[in-house]
mmCIF file of C-alpha atoms in Angstrom:
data_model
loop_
_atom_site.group_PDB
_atom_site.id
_atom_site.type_symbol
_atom_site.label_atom_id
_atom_site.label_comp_id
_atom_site.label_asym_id
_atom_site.label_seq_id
_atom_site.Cartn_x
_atom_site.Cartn_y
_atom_site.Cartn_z
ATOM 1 C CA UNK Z 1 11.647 119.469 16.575
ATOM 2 C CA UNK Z 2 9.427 122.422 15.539
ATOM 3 C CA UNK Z 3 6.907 120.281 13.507
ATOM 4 C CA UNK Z 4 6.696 117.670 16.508
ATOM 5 C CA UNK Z 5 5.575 120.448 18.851
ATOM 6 C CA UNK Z 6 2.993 121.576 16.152
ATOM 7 C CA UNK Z 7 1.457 118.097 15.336
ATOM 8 C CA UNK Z 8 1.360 117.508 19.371
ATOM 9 C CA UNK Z 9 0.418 121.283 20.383
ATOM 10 C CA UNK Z 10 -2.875 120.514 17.370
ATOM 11 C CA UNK Z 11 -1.902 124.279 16.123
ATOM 12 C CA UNK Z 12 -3.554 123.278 12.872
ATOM 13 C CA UNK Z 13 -5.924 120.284 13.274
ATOM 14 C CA UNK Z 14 -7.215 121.070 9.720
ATOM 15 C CA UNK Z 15 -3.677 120.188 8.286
ATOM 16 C CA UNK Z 16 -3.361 117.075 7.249
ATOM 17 C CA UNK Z 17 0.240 115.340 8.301
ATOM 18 C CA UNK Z 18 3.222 114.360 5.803
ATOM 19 C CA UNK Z 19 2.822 110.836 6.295
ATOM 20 C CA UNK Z 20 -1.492 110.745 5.181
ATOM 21 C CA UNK Z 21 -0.271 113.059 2.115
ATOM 22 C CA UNK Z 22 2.536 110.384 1.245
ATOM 23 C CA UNK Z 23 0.430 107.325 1.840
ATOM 24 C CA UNK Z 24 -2.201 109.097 -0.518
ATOM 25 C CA UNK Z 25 0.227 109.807 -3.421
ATOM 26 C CA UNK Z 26 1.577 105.793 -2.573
ATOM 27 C CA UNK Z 27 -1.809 104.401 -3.031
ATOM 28 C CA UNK Z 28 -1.963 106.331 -5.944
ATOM 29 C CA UNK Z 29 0.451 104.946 -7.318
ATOM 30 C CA UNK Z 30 -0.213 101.266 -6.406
ATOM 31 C CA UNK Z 31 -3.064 101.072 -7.692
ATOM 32 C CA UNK Z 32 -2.232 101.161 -11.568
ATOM 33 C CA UNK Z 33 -0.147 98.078 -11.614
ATOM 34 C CA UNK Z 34 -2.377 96.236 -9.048
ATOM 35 C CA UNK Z 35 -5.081 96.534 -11.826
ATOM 36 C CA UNK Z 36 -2.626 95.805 -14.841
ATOM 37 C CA UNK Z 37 -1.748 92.685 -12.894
ATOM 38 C CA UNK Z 38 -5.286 91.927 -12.416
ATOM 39 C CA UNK Z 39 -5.664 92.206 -15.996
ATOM 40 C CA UNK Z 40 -2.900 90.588 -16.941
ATOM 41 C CA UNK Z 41 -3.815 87.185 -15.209
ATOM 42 C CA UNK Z 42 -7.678 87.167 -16.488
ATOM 43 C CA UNK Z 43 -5.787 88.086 -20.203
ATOM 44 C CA UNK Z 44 -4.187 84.294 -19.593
ATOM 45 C CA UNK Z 45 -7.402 82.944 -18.967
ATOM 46 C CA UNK Z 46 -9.818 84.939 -21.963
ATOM 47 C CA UNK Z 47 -7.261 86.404 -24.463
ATOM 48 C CA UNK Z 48 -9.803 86.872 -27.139
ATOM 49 C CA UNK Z 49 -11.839 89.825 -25.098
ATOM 50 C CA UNK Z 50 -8.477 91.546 -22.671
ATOM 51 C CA UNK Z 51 -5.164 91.092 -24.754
ATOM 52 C CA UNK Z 52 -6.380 94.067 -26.264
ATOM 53 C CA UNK Z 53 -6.704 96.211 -22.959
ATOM 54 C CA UNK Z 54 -3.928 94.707 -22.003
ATOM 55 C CA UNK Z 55 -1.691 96.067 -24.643
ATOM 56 C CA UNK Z 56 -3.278 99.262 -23.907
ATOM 57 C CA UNK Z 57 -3.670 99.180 -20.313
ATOM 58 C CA UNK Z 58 -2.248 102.641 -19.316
ATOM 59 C CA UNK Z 59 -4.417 104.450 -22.426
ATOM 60 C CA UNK Z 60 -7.818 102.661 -20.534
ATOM 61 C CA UNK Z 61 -6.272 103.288 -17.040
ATOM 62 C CA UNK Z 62 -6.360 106.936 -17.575
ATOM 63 C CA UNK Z 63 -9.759 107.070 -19.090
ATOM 64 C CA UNK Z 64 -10.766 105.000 -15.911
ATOM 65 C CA UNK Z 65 -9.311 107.182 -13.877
ATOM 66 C CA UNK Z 66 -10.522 110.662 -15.218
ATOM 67 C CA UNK Z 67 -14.228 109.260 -14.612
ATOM 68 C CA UNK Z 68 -13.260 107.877 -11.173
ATOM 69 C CA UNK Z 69 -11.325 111.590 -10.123
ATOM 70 C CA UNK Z 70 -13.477 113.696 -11.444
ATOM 71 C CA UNK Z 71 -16.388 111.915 -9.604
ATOM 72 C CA UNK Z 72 -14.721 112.624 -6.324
ATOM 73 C CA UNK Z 73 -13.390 116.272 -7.586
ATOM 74 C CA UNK Z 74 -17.252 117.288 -8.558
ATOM 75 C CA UNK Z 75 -18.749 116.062 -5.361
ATOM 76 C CA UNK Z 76 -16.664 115.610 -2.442
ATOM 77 C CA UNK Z 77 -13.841 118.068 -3.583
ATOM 78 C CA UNK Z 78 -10.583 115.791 -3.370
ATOM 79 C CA UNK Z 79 -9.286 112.684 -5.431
ATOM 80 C CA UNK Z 80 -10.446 109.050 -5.127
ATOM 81 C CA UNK Z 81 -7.446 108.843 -2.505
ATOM 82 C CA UNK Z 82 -7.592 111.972 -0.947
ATOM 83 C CA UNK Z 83 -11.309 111.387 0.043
ATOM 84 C CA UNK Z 84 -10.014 107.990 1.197
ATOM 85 C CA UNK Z 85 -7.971 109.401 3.684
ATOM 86 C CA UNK Z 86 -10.506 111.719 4.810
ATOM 87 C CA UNK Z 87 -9.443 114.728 3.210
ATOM 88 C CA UNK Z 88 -10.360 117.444 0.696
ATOM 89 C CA UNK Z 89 -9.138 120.533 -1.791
ATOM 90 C CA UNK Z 90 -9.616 123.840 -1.147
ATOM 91 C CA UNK Z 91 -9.109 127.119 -2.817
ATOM 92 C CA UNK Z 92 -6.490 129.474 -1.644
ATOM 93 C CA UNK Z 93 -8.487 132.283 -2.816
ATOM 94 C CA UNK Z 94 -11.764 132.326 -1.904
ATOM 95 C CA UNK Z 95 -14.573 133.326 -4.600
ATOM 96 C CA UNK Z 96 -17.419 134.726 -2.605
ATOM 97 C CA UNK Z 97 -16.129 133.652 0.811
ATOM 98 C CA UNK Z 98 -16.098 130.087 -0.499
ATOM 99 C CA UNK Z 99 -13.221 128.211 -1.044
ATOM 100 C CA UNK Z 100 -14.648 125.136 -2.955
ATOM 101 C CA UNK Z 101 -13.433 124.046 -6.198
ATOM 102 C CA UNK Z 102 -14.596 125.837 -9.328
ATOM 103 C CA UNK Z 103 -15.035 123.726 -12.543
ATOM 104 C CA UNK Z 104 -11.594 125.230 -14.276
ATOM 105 C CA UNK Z 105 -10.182 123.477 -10.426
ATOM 106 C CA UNK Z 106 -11.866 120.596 -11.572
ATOM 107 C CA UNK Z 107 -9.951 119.992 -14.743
ATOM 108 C CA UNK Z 108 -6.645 121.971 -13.864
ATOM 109 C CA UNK Z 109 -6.597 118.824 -11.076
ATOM 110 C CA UNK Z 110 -7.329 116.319 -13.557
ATOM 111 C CA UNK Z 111 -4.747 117.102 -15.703
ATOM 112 C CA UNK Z 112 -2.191 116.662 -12.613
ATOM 113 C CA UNK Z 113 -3.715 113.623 -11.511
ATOM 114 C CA UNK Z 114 -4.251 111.770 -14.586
ATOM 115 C CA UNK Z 115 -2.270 113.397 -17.738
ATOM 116 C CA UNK Z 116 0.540 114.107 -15.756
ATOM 117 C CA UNK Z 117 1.536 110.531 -14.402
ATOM 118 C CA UNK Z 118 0.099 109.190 -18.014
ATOM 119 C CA UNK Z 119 3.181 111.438 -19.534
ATOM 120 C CA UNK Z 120 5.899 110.523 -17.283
ATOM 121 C CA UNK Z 121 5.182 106.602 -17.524
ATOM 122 C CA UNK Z 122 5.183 107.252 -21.452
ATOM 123 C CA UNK Z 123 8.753 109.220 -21.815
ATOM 124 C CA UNK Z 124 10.394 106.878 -19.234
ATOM 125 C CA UNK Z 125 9.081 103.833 -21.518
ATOM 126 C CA UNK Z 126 10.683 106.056 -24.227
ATOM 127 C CA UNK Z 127 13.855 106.909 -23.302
ATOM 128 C CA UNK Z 128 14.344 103.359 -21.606
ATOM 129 C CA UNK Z 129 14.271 102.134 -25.163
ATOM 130 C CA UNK Z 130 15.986 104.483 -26.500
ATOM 131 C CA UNK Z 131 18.751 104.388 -23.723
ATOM 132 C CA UNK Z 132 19.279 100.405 -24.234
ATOM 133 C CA UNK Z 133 17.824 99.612 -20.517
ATOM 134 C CA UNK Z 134 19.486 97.996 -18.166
ATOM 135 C CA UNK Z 135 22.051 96.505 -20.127
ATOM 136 C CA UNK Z 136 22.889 100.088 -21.378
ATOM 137 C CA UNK Z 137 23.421 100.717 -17.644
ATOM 138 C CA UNK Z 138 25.386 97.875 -16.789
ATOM 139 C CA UNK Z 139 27.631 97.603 -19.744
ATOM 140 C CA UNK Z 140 27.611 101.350 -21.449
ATOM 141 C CA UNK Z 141 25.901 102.505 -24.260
ATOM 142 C CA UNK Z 142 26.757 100.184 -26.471
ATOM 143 C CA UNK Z 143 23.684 99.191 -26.020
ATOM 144 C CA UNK Z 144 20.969 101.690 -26.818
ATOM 145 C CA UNK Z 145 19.334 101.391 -29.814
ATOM 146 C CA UNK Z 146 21.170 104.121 -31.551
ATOM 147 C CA UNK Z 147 24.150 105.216 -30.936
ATOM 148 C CA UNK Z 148 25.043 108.965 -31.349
ATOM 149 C CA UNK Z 149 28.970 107.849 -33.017
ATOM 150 C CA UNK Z 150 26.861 106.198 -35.777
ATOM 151 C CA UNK Z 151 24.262 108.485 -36.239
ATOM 152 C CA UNK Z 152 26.572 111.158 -36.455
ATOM 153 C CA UNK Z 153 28.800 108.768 -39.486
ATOM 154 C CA UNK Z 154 25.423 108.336 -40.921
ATOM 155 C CA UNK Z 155 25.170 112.100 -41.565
ATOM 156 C CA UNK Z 156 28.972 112.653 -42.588
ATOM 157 C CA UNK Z 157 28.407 110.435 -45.055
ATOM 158 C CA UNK Z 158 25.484 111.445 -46.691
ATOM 159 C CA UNK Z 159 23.982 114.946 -46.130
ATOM 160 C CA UNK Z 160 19.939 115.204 -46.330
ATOM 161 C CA UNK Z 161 19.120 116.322 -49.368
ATOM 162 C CA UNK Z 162 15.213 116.242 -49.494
ATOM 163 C CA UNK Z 163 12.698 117.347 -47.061
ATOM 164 C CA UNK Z 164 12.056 113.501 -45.956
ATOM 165 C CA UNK Z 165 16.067 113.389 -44.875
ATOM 166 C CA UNK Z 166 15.628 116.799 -43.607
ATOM 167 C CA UNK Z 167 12.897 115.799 -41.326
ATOM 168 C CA UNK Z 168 15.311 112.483 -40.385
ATOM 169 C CA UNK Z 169 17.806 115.033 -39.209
ATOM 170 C CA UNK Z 170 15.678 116.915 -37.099
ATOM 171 C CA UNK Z 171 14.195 113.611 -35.528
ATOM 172 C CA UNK Z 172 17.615 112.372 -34.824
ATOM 173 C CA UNK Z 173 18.890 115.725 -32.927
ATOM 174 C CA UNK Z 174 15.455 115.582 -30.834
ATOM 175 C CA UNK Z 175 15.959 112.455 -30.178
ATOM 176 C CA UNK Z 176 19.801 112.855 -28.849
ATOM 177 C CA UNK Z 177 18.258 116.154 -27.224
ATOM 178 C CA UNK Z 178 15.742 114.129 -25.280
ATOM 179 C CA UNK Z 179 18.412 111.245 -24.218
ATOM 180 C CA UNK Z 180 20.867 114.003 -23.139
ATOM 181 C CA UNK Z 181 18.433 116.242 -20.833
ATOM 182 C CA UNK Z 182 15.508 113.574 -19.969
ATOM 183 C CA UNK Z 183 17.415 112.950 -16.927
ATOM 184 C CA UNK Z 184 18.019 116.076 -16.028
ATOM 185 C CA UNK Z 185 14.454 116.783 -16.078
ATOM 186 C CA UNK Z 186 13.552 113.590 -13.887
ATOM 187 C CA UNK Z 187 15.615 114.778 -11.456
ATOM 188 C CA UNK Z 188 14.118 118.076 -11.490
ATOM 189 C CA UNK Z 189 10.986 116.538 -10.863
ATOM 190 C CA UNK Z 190 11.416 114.519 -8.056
ATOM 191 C CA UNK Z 191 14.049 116.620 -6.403
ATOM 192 C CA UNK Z 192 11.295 119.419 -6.519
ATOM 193 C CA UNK Z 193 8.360 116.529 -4.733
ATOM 194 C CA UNK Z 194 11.206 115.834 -2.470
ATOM 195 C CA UNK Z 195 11.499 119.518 -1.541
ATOM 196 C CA UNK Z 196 7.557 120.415 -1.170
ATOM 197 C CA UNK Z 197 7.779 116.953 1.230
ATOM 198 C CA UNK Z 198 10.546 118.812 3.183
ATOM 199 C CA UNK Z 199 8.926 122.083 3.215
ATOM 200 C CA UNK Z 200 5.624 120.702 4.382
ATOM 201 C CA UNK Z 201 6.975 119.063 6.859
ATOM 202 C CA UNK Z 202 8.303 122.102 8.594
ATOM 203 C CA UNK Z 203 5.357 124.260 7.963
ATOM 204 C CA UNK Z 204 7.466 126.321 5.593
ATOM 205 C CA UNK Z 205 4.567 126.063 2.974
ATOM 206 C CA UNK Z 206 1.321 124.888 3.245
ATOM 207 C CA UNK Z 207 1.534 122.740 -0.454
ATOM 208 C CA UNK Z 208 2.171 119.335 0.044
ATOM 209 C CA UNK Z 209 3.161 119.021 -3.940
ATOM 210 C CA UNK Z 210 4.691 121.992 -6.486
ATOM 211 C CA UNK Z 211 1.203 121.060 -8.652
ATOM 212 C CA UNK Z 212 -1.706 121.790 -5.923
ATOM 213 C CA UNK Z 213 1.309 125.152 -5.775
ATOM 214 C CA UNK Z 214 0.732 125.694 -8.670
ATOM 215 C CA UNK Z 215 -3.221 125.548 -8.989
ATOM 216 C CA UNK Z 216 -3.499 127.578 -5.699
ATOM 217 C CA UNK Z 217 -5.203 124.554 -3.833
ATOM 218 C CA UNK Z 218 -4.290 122.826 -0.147
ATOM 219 C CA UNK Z 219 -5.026 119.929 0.864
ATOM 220 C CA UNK Z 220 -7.184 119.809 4.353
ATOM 221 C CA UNK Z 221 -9.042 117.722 6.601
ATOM 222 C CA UNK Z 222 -12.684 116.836 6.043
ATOM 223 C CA UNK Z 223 -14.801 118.292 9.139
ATOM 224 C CA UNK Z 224 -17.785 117.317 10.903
ATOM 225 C CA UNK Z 225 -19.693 120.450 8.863
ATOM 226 C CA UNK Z 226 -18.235 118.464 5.837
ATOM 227 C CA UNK Z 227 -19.353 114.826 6.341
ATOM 228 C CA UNK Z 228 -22.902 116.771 7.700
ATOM 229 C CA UNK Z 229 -23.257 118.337 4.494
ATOM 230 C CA UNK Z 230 -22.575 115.323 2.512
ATOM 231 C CA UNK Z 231 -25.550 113.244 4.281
ATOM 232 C CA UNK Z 232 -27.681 116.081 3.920
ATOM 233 C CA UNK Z 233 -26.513 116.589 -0.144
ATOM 234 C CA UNK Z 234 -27.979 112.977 -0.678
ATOM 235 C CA UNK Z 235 -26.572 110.749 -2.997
ATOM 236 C CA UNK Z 236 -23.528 111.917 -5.449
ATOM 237 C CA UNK Z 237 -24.898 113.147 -9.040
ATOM 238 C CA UNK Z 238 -23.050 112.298 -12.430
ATOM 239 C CA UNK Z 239 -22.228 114.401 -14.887
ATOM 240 C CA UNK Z 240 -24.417 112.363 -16.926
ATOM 241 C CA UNK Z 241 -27.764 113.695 -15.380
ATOM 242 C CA UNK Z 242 -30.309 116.283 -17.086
ATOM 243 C CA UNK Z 243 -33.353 117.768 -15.899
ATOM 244 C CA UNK Z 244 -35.763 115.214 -16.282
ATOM 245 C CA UNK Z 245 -38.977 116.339 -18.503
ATOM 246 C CA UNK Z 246 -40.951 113.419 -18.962
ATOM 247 C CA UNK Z 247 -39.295 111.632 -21.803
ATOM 248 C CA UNK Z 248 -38.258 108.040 -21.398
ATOM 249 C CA UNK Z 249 -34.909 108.995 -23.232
ATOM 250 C CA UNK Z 250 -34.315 111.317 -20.697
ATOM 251 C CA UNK Z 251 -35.476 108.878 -17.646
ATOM 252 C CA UNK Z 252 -33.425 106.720 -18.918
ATOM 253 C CA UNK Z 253 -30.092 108.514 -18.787
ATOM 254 C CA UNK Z 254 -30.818 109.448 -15.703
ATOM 255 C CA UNK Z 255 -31.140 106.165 -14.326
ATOM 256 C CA UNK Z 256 -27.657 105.302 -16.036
ATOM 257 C CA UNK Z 257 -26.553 108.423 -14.249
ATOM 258 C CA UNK Z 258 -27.792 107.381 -11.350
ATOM 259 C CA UNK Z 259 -26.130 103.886 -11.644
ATOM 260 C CA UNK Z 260 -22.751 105.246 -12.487
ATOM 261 C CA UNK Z 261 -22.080 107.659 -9.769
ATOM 262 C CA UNK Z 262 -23.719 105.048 -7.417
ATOM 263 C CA UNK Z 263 -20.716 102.944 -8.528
ATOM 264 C CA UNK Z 264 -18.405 105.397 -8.516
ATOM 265 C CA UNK Z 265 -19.186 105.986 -4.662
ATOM 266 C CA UNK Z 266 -18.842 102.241 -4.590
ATOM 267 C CA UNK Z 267 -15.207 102.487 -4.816
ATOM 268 C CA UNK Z 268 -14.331 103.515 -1.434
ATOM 269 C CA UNK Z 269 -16.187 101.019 0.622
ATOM 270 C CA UNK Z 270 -15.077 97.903 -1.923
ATOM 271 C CA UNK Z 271 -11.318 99.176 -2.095
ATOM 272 C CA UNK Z 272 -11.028 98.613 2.189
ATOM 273 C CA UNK Z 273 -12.880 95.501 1.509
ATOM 274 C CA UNK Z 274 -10.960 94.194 -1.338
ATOM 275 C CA UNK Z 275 -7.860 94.767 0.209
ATOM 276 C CA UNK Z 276 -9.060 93.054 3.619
ATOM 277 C CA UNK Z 277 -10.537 89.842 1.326
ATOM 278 C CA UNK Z 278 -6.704 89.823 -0.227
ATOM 279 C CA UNK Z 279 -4.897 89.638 2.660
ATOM 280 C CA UNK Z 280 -7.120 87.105 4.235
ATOM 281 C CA UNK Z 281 -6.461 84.847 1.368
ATOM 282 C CA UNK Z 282 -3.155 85.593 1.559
ATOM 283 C CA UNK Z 283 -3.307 84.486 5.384
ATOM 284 C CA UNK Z 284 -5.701 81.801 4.450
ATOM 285 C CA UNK Z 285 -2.943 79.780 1.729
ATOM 286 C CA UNK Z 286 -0.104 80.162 4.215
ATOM 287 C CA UNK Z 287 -1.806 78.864 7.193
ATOM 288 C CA UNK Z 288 -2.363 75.379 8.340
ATOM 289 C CA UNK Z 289 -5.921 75.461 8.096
ATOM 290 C CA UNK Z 290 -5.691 75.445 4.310
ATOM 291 C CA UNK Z 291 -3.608 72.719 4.347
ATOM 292 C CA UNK Z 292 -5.129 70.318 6.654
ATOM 293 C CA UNK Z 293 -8.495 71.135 4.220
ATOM 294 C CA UNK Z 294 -6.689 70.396 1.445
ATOM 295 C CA UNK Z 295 -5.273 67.048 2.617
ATOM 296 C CA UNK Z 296 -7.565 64.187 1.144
ATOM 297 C CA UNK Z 297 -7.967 61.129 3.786
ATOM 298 C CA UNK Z 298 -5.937 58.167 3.558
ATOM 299 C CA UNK Z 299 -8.099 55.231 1.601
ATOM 300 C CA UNK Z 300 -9.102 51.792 3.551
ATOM 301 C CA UNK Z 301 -7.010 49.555 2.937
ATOM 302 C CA UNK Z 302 -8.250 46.995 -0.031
ATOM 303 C CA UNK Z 303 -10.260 43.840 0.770
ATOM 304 C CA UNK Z 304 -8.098 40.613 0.868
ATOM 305 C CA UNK Z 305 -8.525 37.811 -1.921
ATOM 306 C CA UNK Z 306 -10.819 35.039 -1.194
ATOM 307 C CA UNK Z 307 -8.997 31.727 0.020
ATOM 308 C CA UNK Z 308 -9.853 29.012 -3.043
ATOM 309 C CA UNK Z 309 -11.885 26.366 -2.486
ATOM 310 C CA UNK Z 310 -9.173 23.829 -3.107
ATOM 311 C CA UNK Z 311 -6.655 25.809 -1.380
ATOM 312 C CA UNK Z 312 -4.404 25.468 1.755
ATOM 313 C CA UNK Z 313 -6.565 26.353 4.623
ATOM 314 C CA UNK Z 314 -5.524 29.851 6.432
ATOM 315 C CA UNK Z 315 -5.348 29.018 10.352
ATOM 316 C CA UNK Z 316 -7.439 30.587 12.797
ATOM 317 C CA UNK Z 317 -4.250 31.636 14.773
ATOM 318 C CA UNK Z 318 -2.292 34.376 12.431
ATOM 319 C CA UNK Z 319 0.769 34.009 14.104
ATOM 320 C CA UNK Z 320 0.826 30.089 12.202
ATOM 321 C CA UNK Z 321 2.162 29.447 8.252
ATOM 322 C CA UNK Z 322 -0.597 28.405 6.452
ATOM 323 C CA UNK Z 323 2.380 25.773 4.750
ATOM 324 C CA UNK Z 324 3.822 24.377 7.695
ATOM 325 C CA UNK Z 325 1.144 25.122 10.824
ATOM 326 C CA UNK Z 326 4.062 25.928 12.846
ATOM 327 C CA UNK Z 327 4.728 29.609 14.092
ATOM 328 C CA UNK Z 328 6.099 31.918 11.473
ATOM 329 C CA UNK Z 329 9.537 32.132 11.197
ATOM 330 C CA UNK Z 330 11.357 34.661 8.544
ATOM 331 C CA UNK Z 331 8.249 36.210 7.694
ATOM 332 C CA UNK Z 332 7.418 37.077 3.913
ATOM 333 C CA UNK Z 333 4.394 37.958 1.810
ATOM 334 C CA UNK Z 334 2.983 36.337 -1.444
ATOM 335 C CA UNK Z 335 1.707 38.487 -4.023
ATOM 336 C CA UNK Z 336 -2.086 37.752 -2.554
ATOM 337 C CA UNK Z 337 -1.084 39.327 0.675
ATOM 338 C CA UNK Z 338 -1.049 36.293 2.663
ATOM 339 C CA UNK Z 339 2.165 35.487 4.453
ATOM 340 C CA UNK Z 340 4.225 32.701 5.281
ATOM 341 C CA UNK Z 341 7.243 31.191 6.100
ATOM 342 C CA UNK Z 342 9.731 32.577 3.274
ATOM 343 C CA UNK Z 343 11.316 29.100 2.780
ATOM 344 C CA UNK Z 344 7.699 27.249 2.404
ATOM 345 C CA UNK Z 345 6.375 29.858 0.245
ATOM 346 C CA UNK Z 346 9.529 30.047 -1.888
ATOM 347 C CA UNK Z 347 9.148 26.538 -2.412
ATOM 348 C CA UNK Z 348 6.072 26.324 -2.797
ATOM 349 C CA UNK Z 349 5.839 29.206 -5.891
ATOM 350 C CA UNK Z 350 9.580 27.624 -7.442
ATOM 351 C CA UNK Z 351 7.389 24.177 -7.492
ATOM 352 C CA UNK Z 352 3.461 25.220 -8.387
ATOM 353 C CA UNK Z 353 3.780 28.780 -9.399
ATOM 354 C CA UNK Z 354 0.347 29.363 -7.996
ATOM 355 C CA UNK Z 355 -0.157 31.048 -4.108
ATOM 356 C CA UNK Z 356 -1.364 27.944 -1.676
ATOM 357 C CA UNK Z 357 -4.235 29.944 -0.823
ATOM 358 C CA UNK Z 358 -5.584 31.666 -3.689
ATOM 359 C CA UNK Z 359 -4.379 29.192 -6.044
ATOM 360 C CA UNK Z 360 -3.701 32.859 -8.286
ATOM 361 C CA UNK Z 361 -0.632 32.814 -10.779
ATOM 362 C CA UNK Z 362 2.877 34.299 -8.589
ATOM 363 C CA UNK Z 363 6.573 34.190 -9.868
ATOM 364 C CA UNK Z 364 9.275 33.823 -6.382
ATOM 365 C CA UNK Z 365 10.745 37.022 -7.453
ATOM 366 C CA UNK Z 366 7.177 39.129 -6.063
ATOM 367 C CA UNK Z 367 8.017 37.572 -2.696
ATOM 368 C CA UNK Z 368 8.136 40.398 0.052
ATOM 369 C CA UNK Z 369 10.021 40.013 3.183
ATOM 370 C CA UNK Z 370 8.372 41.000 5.994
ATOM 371 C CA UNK Z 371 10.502 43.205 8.921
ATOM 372 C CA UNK Z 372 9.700 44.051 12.339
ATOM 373 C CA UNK Z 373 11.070 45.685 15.802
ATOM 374 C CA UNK Z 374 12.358 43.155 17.966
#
């Protein structure tokens, strides 16, 4: 195919390929309920400090993420994942023979990166309720919260008459509106990402998304020149940071600063490593190695009971009944653990009550019979 001859030919080496720009927009994805889950299990453990953020997970998510993307936008020029794959934005139109991002770039990006997916999860969480979920699905509407044959009985029989009813009214038909045509606009949505995907994959556009279309940015390849002039830029700079002019108020936002984007830039060596520590555990609980650690060793076995004083002598030989003297036949056990012949020792507890050897309190019925291989 054309695009096969293209990626082999390297007519664009600068270009990056459909399947970086859809393992970008997957880890982008990913990593939102990776972190709710995260949060979710240490919520279990201190309730009192993350139910909270928990409850409002995607709210602090996005406020996460516009520090974390606009980090990356200011001073690398691409998203957290986009720099993670090695690549950057650039301006279609270059200002000055430059095509890095402006600040108006900046924020036009972060409202597609973080506002945007922050709106869709919100109005598919709303019209899922309002649609009845899945049982609406499976068994019809008669599910959904409210149903458009009573809401429209509700207003036969009793016309708004005040402004409060009026604004009711209007409410209701916006939400029918918005259960009616959400769908339609879904579809829109990811029929036009499925497009761009097509497109890009062709070379019939050079936009990997409708969005970067939109904002007149492409996504390409960081260069050697790039990665060159990000050792010689030094260390990223926050947003935070001033001139300094000798006050410690000032020093010290600057070390925060300082601290802040140094964390920032933390993120893409601790994500590889995170990842790589998960899947080792993951590797670690299924192997045999974890269970052979895990296994505690089987106890010695328990000291037997002193023979009494006025007892029946235990022979040297074990293979004799301490009872009879002759060799064991019909081997059984006495509570004590010595064994015998299991008609002496029967008699002997039905008569005494008391083990020969031990002279300890034992009822017939704890007698244990003894098997082996022939």
């Amino acid at each position: 195919m054309e695009f096969m001859s293209d990626m082999l030919s390297g007519a664009d080496s600068g270009k990056p390929s459909l399947f970086e720009i859809v393992a970008q927009h997957k880890m982008s994805e990913l990593l939102e309920p990776a972190l709710r889950h995260v949060t979710s299990v240490y919520a279990h453990r201190y309730p009192r400090y993350l139910v909270r953020i928990l409850n409002w997970h995607e709210e602090v998510y996005a406020a996460l993420m516009l520090a974390v993307e606009r980090h990356y936008l200011r001073n690398y020029g691409g998203s957290f994942t986009e720099h993670f794959y090695g690549t950057k934005r650039v301006r279609v139109r270059k200002i000055g023979g430059d095509n890095s991002l402006t600040r108006g770039d900046v924020w036009k990006s972060l409202v597609f990166l973080v506002g945007l997916p922050l709106l869709k999860s919100r109005l598919d969480q709303r019209y899922e309720r309002a649609s009845g979920g899945e049982a609406a699905r499976l068994l019809g509407g008669a599910f959904a919260q409210n149903s458009d044959e009573s809401r429209e009985t509700g207003s036969a029989a009793a016309a708004p008459v005040g402004m409060r009813e009026r604004l009711c009214a209007i409410g209701r038909a916006i939400e029918q509106a918005f259960q009616r045509y959400y769908p339609h606009v879904n579809c829109v949505y990811h029929l036009a990402t499925a497009l761009y995907y097509v497109a890009y994959m062709f070379d019939r556009t050079d936009y990997s998304t409708p969005w970067l279309h939109l904002l007149g940015l492409q996504v390409r390849r960081l260069s050697a020149a790039d990665y060159r002039e990000m050792d010689a830029r030094g260390p990223a700079t926050s947003g935070l940071a001033a001139p300094a002019n000798g006050s410690a108020l000032r020093a010290t936002r600057n070390l925060v600063a300082r601290l802040l984007a140094g964390g920032l830039d933390m993120l893409k060596v601790a994500l590889p490593l995170s990842i790589f520590f998960y899947r080792f555990l993951e590797w670690w609980y299924r192997s045999d190695f974890h269970k052979r650690v895990q296994q505690t060793p089987v106890p010695p076995p328990p000291m037997p009971p002193k023979p009494h004083a006025d007892g029946v002598a235990v022979p040297e030989d074990q293979s004799l009944c301490p009872l009879c003297k002759n060799l064991r036949t019909n081997p059984a056990m006495a509570p004590s653990g010595y064994v015998f012949c299991y008609p002496c020792i029967h008699r002997h507890l039905s008569d005494t009550g008391t083990c020969p050897v031990t002279l300890a309190r034992a009822h017939p019925d704890a007698i244990r019979k003894l098997y082996a291989d022939a």
